[in-house]
Coordinates of C-alpha atoms (C1' of nucleotides) in Angstrom, one line a residue:
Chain A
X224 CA -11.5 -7.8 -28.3
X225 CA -8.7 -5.8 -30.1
X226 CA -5.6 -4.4 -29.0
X227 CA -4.3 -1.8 -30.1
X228 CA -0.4 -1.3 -31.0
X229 CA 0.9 2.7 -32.2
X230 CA -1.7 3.7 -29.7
X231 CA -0.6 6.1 -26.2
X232 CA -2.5 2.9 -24.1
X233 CA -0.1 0.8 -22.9
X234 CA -0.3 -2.9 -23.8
X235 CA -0.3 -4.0 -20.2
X236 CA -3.3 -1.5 -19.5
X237 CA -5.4 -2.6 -22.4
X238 CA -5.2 -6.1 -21.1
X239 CA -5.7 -5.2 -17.8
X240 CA -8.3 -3.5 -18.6
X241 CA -9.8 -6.4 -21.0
X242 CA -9.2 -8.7 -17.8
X243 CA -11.6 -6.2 -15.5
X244 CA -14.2 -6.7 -17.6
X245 CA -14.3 -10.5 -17.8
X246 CA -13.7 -10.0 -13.9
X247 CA -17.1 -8.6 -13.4
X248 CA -18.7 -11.7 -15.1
X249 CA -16.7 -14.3 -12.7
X250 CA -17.7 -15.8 -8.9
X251 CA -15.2 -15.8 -6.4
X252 CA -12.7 -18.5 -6.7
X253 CA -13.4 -18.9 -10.3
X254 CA -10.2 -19.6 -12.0
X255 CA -9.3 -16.8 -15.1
X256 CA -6.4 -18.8 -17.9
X257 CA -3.4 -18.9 -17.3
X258 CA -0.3 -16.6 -17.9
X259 CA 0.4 -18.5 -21.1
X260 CA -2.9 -19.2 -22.2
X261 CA -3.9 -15.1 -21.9
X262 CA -0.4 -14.3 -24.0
X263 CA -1.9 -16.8 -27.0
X264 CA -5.1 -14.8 -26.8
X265 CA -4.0 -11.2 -26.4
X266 CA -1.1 -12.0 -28.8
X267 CA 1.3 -10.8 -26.6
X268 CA 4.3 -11.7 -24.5
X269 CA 4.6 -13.5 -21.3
X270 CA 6.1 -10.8 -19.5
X271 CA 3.3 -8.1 -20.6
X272 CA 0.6 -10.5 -19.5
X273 CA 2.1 -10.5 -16.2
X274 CA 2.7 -6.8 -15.6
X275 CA -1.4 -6.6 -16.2
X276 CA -2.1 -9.3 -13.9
X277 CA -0.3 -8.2 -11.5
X278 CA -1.6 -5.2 -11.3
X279 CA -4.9 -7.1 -10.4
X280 CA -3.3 -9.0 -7.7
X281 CA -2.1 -5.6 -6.2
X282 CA -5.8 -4.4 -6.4
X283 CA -7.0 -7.3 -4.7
X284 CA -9.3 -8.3 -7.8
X285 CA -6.9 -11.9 -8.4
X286 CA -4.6 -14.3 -6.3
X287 CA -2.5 -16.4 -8.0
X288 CA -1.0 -19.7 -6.8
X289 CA 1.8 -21.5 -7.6
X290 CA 1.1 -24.5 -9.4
X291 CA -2.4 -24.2 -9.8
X292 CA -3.2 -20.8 -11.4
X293 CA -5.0 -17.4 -10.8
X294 CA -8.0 -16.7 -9.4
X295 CA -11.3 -14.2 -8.8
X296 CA -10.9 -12.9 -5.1
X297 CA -13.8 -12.5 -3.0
X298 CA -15.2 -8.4 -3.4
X299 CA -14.7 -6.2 -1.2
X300 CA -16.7 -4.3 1.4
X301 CA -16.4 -1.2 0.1
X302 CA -14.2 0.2 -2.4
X303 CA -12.0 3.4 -1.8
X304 CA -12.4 3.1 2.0
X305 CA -9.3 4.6 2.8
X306 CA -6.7 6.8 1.0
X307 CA -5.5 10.0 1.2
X308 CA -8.0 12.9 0.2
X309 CA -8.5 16.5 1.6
X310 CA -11.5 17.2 4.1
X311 CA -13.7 18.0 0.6
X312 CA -12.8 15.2 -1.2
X313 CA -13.7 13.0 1.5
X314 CA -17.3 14.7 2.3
X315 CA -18.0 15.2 -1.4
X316 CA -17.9 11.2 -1.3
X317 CA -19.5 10.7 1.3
X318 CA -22.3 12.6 0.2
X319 CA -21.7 15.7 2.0
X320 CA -21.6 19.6 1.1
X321 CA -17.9 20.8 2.5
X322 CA -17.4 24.1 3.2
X323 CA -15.3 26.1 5.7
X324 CA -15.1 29.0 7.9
X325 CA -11.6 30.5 8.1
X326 CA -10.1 31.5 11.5
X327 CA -6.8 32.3 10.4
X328 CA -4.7 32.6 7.2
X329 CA -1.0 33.9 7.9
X330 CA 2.6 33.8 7.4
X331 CA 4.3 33.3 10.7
X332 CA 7.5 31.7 11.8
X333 CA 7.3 27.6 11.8
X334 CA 6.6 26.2 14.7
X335 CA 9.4 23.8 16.3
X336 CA 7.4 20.6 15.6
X337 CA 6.2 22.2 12.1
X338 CA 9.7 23.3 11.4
X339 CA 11.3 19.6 12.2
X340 CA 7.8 17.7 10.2
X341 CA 8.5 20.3 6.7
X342 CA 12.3 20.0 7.5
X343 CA 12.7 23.8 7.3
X344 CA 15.0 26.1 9.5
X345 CA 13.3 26.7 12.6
X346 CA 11.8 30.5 12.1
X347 CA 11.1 29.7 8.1
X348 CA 8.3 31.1 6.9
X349 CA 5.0 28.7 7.1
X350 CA 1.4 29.8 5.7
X351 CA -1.0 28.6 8.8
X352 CA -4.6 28.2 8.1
X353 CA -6.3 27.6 10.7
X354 CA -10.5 26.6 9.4
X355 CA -13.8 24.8 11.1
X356 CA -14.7 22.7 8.9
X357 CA -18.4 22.2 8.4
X358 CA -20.4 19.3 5.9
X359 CA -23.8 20.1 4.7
X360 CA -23.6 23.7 7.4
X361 CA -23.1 20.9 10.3
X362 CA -19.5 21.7 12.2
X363 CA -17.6 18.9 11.9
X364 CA -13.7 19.2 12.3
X365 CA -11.1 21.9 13.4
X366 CA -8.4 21.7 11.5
X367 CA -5.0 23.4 11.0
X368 CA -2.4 23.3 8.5
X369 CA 0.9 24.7 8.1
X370 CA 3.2 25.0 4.3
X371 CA 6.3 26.5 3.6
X372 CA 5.5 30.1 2.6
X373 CA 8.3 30.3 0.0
X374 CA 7.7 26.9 -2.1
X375 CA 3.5 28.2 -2.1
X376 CA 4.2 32.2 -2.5
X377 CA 0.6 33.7 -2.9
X378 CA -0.9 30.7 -1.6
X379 CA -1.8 32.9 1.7
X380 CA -3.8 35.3 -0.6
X381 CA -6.3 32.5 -1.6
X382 CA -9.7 32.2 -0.1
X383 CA -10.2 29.3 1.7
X384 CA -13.8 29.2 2.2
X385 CA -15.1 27.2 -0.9
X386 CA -11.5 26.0 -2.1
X387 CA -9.9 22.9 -1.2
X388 CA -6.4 23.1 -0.8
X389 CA -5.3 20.4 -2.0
X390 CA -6.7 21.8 -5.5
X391 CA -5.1 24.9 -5.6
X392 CA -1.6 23.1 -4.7
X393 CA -2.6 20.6 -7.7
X394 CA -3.5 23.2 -10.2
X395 CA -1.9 26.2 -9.2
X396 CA 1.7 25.2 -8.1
X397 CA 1.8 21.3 -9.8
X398 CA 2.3 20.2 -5.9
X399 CA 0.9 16.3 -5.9
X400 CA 0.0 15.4 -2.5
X401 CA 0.7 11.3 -2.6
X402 CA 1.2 9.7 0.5
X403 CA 0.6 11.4 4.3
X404 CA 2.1 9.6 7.6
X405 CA 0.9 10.0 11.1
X406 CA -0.6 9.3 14.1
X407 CA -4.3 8.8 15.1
X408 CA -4.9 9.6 18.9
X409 CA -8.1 11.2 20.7
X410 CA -9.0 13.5 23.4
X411 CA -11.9 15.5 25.0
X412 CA -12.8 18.7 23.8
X413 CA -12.0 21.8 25.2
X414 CA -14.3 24.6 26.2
X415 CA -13.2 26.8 23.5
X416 CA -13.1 23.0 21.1
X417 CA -16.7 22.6 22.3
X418 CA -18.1 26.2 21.7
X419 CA -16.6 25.9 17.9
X420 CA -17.8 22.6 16.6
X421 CA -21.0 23.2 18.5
X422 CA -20.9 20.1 21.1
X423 CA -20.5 19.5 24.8
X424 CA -16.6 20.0 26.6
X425 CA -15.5 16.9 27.3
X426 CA -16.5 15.4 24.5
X427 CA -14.5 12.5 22.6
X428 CA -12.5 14.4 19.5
X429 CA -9.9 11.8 17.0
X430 CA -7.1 13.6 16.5
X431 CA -5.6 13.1 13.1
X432 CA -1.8 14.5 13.1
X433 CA -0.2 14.0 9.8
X434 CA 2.5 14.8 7.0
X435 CA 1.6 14.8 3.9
X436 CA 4.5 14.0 1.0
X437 CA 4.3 14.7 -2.6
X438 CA 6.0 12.8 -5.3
X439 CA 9.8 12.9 -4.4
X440 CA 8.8 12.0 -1.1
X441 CA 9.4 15.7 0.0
X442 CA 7.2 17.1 3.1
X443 CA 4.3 19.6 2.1
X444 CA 2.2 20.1 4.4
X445 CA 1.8 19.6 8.2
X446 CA -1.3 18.9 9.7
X447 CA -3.7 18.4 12.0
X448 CA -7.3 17.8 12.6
X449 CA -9.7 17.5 15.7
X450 CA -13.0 15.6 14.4
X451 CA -16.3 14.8 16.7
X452 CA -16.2 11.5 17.7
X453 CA -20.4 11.5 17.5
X454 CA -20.2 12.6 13.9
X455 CA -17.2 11.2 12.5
X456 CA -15.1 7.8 12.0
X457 CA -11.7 7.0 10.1
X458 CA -12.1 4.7 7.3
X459 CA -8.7 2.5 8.1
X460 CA -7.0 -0.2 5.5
X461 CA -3.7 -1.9 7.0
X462 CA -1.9 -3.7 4.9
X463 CA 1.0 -6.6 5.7
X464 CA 4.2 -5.2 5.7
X465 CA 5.2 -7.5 2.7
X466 CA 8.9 -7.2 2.5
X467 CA 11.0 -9.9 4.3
X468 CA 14.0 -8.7 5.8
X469 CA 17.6 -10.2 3.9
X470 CA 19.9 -8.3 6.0
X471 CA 22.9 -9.6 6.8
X472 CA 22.3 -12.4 4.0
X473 CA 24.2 -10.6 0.8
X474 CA 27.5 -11.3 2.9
X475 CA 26.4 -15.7 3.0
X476 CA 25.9 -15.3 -0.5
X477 CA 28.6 -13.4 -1.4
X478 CA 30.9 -16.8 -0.6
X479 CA 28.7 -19.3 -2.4
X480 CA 28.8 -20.1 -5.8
X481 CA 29.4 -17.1 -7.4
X482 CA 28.2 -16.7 -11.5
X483 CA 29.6 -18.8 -14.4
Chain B
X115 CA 29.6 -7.7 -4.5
X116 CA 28.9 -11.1 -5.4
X117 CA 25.6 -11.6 -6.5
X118 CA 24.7 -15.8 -6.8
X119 CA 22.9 -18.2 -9.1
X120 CA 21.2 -21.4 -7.8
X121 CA 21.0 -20.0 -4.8
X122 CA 16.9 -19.7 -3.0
X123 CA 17.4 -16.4 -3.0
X124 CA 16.0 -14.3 -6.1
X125 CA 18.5 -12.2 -8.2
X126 CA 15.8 -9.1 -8.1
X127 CA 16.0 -9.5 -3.9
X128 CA 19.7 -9.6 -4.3
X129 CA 20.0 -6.5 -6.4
X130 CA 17.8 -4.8 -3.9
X131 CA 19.5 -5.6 -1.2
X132 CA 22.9 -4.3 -2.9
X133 CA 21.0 -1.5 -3.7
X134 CA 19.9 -0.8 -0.1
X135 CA 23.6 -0.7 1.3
X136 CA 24.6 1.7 -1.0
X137 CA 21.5 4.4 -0.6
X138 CA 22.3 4.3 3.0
X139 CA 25.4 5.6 2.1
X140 CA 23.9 8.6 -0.3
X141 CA 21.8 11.6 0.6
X142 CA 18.2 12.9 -0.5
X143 CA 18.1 14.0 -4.2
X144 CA 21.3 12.0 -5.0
X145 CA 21.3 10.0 -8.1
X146 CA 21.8 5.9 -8.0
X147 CA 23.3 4.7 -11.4
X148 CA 21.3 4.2 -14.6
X149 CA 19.0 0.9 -15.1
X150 CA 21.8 -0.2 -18.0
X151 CA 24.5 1.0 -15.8
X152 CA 23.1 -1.3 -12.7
X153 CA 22.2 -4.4 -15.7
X154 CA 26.4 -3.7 -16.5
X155 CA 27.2 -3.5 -13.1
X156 CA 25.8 -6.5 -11.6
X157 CA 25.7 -8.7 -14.8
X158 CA 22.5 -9.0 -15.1
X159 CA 19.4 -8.0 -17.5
X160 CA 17.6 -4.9 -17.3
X161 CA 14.4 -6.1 -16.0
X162 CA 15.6 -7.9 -13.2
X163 CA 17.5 -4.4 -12.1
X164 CA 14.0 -2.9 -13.4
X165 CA 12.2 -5.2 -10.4
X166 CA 14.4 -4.5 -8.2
X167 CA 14.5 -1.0 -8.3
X168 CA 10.5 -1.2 -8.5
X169 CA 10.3 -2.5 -5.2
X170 CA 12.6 0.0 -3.6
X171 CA 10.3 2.9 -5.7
X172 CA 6.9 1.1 -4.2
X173 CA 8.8 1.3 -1.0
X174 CA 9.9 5.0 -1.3
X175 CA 13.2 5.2 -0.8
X176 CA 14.1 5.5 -4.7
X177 CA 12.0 8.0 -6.8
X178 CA 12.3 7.9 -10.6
X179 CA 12.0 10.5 -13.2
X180 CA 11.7 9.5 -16.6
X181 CA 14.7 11.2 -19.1
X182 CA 16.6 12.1 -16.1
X183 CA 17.1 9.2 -14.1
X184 CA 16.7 7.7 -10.8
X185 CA 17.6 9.3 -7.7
X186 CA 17.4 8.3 -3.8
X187 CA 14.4 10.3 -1.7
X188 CA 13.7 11.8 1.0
X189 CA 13.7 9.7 4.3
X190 CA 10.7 8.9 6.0
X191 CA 9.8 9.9 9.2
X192 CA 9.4 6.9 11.0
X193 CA 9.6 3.4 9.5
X194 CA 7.4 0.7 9.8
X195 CA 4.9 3.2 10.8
X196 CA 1.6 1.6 9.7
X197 CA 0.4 -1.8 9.1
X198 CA -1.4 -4.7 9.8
X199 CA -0.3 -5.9 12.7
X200 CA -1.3 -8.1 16.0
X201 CA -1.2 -6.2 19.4
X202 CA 1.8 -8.5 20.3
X203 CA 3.8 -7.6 17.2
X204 CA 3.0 -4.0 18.1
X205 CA 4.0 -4.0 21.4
X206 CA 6.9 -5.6 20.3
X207 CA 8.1 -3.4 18.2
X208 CA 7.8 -0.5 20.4
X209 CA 9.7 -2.2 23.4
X210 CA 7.6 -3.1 25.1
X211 CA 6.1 -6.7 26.8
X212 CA 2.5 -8.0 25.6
X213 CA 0.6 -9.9 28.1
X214 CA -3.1 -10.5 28.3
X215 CA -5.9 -11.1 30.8
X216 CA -9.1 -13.4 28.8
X217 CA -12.3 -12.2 30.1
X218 CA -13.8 -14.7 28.0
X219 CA -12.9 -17.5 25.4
X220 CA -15.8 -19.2 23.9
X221 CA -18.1 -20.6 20.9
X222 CA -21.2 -19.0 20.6
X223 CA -23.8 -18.1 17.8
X224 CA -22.4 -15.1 15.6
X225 CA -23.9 -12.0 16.1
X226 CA -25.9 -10.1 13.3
X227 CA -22.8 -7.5 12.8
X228 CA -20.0 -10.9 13.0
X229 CA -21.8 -12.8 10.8
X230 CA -22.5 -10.4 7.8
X231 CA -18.6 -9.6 8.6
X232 CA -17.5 -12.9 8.1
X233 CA -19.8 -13.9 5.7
X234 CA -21.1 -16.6 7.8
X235 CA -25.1 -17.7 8.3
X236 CA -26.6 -15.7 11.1
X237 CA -25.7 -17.9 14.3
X238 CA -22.9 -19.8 12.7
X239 CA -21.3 -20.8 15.7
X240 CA -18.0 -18.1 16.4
X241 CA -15.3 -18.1 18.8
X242 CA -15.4 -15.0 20.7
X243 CA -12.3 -13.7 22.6
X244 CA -12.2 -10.8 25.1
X245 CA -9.0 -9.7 26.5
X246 CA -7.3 -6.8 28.3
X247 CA -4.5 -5.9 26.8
X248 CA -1.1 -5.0 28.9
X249 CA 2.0 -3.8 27.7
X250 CA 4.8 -4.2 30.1
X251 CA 2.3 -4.9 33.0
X252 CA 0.0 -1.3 31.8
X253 CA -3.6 -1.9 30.6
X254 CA -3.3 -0.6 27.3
X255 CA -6.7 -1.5 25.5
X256 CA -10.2 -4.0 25.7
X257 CA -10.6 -6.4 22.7
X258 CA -12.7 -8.5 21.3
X259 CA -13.0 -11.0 18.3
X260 CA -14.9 -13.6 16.8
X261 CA -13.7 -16.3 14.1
X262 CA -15.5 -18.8 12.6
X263 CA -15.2 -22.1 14.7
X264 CA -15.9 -24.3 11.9
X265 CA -12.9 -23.0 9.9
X266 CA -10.2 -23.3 12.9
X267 CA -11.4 -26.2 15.7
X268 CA -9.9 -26.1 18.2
X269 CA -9.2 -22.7 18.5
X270 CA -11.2 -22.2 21.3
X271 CA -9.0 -24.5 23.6
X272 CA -5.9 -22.3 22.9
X273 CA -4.0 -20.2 26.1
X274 CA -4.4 -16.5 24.6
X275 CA -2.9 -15.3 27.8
X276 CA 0.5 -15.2 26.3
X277 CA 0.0 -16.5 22.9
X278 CA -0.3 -14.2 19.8
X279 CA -3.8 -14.7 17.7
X280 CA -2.5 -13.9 14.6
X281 CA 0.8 -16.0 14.9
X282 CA -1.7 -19.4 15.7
X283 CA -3.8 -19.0 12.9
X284 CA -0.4 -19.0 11.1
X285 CA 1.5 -21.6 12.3
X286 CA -1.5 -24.1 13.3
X287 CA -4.5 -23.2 10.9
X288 CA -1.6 -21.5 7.6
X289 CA -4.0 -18.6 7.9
X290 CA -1.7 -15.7 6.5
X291 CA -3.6 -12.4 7.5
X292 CA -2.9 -10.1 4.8
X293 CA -5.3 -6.7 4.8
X294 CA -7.9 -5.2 7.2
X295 CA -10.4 -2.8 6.9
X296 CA -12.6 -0.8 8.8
X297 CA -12.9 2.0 10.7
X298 CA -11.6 4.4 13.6
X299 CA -13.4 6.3 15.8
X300 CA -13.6 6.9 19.2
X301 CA -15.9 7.3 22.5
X302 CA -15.8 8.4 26.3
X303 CA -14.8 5.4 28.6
X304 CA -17.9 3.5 30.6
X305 CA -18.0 2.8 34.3
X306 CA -16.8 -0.5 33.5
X307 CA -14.3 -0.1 31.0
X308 CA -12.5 2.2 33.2
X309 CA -12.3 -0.2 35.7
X310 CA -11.1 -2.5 33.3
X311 CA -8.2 -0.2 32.0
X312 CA -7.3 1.7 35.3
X313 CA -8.5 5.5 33.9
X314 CA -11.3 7.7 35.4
X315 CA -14.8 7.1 33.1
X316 CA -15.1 9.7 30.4
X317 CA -11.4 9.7 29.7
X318 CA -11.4 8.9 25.7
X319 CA -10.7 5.6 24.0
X320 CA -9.8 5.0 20.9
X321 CA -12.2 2.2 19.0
X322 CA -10.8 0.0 16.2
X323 CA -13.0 -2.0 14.1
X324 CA -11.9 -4.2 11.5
X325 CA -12.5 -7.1 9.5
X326 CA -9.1 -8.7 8.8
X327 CA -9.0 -10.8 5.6
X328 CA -7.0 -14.0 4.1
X329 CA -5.0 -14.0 0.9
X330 CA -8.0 -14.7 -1.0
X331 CA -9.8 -11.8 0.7
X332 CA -12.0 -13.7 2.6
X333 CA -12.4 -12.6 5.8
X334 CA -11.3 -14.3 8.5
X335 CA -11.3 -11.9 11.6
X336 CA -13.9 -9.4 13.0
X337 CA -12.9 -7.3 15.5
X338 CA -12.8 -4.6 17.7
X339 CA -10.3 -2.8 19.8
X340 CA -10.8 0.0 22.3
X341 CA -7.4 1.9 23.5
X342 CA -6.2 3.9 26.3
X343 CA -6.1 7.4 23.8
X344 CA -3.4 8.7 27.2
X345 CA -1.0 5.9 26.3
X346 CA -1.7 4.8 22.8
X347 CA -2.1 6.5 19.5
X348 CA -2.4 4.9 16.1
X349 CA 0.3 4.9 13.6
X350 CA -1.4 6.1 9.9
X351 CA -0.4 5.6 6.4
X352 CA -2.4 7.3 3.4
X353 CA -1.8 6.9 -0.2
X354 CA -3.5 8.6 -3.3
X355 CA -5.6 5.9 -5.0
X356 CA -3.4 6.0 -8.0
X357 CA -5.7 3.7 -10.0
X358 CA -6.8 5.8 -13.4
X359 CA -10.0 5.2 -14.8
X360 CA -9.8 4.1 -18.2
X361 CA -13.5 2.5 -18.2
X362 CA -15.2 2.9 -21.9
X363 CA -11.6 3.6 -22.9
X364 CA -11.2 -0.3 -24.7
X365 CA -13.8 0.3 -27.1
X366 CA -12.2 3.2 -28.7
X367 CA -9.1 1.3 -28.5
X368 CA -10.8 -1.6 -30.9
X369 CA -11.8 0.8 -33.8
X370 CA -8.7 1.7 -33.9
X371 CA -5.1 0.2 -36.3
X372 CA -5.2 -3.2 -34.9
X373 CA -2.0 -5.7 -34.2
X374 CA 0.0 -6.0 -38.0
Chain C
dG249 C1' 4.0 -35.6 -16.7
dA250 C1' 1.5 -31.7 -17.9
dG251 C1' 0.4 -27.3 -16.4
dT252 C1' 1.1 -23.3 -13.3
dG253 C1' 3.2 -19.1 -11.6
dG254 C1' 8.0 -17.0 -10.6
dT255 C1' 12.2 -15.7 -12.3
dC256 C1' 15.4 -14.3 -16.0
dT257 C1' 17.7 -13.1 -20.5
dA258 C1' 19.4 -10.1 -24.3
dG259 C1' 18.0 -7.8 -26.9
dA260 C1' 14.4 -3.9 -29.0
dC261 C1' 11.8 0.7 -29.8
dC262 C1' 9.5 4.7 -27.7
dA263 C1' 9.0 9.4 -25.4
dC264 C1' 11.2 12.3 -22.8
dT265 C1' 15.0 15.2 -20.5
dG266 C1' 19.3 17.7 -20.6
dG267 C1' 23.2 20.0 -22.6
Chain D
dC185 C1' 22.5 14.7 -29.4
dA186 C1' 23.3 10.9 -26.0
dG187 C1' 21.1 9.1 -22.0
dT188 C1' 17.1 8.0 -19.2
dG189 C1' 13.1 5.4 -17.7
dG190 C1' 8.9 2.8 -19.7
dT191 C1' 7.3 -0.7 -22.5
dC192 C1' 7.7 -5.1 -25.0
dT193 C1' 9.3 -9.5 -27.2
dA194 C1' 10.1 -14.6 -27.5
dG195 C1' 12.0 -17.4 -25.7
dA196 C1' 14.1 -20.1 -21.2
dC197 C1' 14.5 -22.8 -16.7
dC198 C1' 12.8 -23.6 -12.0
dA199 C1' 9.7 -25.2 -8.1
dC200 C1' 5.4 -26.4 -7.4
dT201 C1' 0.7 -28.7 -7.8
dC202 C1' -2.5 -31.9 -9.4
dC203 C1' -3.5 -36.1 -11.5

DNA sequence: GAGTGGTCTAGACCACTGG
DNA sequence: CAGTGGTCTAGACCACTCC
């Protein structure tokens, strides 16, 4: 197994990456070496071995223990249950044929709730594009999506159809959707909900409302979707909240032993 | 700011709690002090400000731009927004009293969907809980779960009229719940489960279904949980899977210069 | 006591951004 | 060019676990 220095890999990936394979050959619970014992073998430092580990840990793939070492965690389920992907992304993996049928693609005035979710001056321009969303010619989802018309300009010119927009804001204006927050409610379809996705009023619909953020943690894009309840499900991964909360304790030990 | 050695807490928590105070105090886009500047500042090395920062960057409240610096982002929406968390807790945190009527508390032989869930031999004896679940005195949602009942005895003689789930599998069995998985959907409301919850049938609910797993990702909980979708809706977090695939990349790596 | 993971140091070099 | 974040080293001490 070599490493490789003067290379764009970074150390801690190549061992990481060493580590996945010798992963795939372990049982649950099997112990992998130790921190120390990995640095002697990769010829590297403590602190590199660590970073790779660790990203394994934050994977799920290894626990470690105090004490007593670092271990193969059971598999999971699935893998790549949940995340955050576009309406195509997530059919295309599910085996599904996404396409769309536009109802509306305009600039308008934001909304109040669109205004406050982008954080844009109330009246700001907003692209709205309003689609049924079908997978493999089956109607599956309404959705409707509003983004700031001056950070996308020509963005209301594209054809939605085919396209997923979450590509063209990739490739054509470098806009990285990372992280979306919201809400996940239901309620039964309307007549008008009911004549579009094809099923009977009254029927269960998940509401998915969300924001979605790119890199700097800026608002892009506000959302929501209406799915068929007979058709659809949510693939859902909560996590712990792992942080433990130290307010209040900087001032305690402010007045204790204070550095040599 | 006095920072403190031989104290329990970590320097890297203390930093980031120092560094907490003082982006409350700055504004979106705003830059926080170099990593050297912070090392200087502080008096310690640059990867204990390097962890530190980290975890306020994983948390999103820092973003980081390599060349440039590191500057404070924009604010979430909400906080503590998503996550795993019991009913209890979550009623809790939205003001609100948990209570709960048991419909049923007993060991029984798993079920074909439990078992596989838990990874237990088809009827492996479960504990099987079904509760309605009020906040402040409102029937909020219809649960039910099943644990093994060789792995916490005695479980089934608990009072889970008042008592938290997840807080006695930590305090009397050290079973720290750490992810869940599974999936959202939802349905119309039967006869009975309207009666149950107080709403017409045919009203929507809201189904979760999860497995909840350990810190070694076994899985400890299966579950399901159907809400009111007029009083509840379900907080949502989505991340990009930012995992890159560097599969087949480790060979290349070999042929290449190897460590002097 | 030997080994483990968790924390920490005081440096280093790199690629990248900005003026 | 000076400054930034990203990576990396070769050590160190600690609390903990297992024997």
């Amino acid at each position: 197994m070599g490493l490789s220095r003067r290379n764009v890999i970074p150390l801690y990936v190549q061992v990481e990456a060493a580590l996945r394979q010798r992963i795939a050959q372990l049982r649950p619970g099997d112990p992998v070496p130790s921190d120390r014992a990995l640095a002697a073998e990769f010829g590297v430092s403590g602190m590199t071995v660590r970073q790779a580990v660790g990203r394994l840990v934050d994977e799920g793939l290894l626990y470690r223990a105090v004490g007593r070492g670092t271990f193969v965690a059971s598999p999971r389920m699935e893998k790549d249950m949940s995340g955050l992907t576009s309406f195509s992304e997530d059919m295309r993996r599910r085996g599904l044929r996404p396409s769309s049928h536009v109802l509306e693609c305009t600039i308008q005035p934001a909304s109040a709730e669109a205004a406050e979710a982008l954080r844009l001056a109330t009246d700001s321009p907003v692209v709205v594009i309003r689609r049924v969303r079908f997978a493999d010619e089956i109607p599956m989802a309404l959705e409707r999506v509003a983004l700031s018309a001056l950070s996308f300009p020509g963005l209301v010119d594209e054809d939605f159809t085919t396209q997923s927009l979450y590509e063209i804001l990739e490739h054509r204006y470098h806009a990285r959707l990372m992280v979306a927050r919201g809400t996940l409610s239901a309620t039964a379809a309307t007549a008008l909900e009911g004549r579009l996705l094809g099923i009977r009023p009254g029927t269960p619909l998940i509401i998915v409302r969300r924001v979605a953020f790119n890199e700097r943690n800026e608002p892009v894009e506000y959302g929501e979707s209406r799915y068929r309840s007979d058709r659809y499900s949510v693939p859902i991964e909560l996590r712990r909240p792992p942080r433990l909360d130290i307010a209040g304790l900087l001032s305690d030990v402010s007045t204790n032993v204070s550095r040599a």
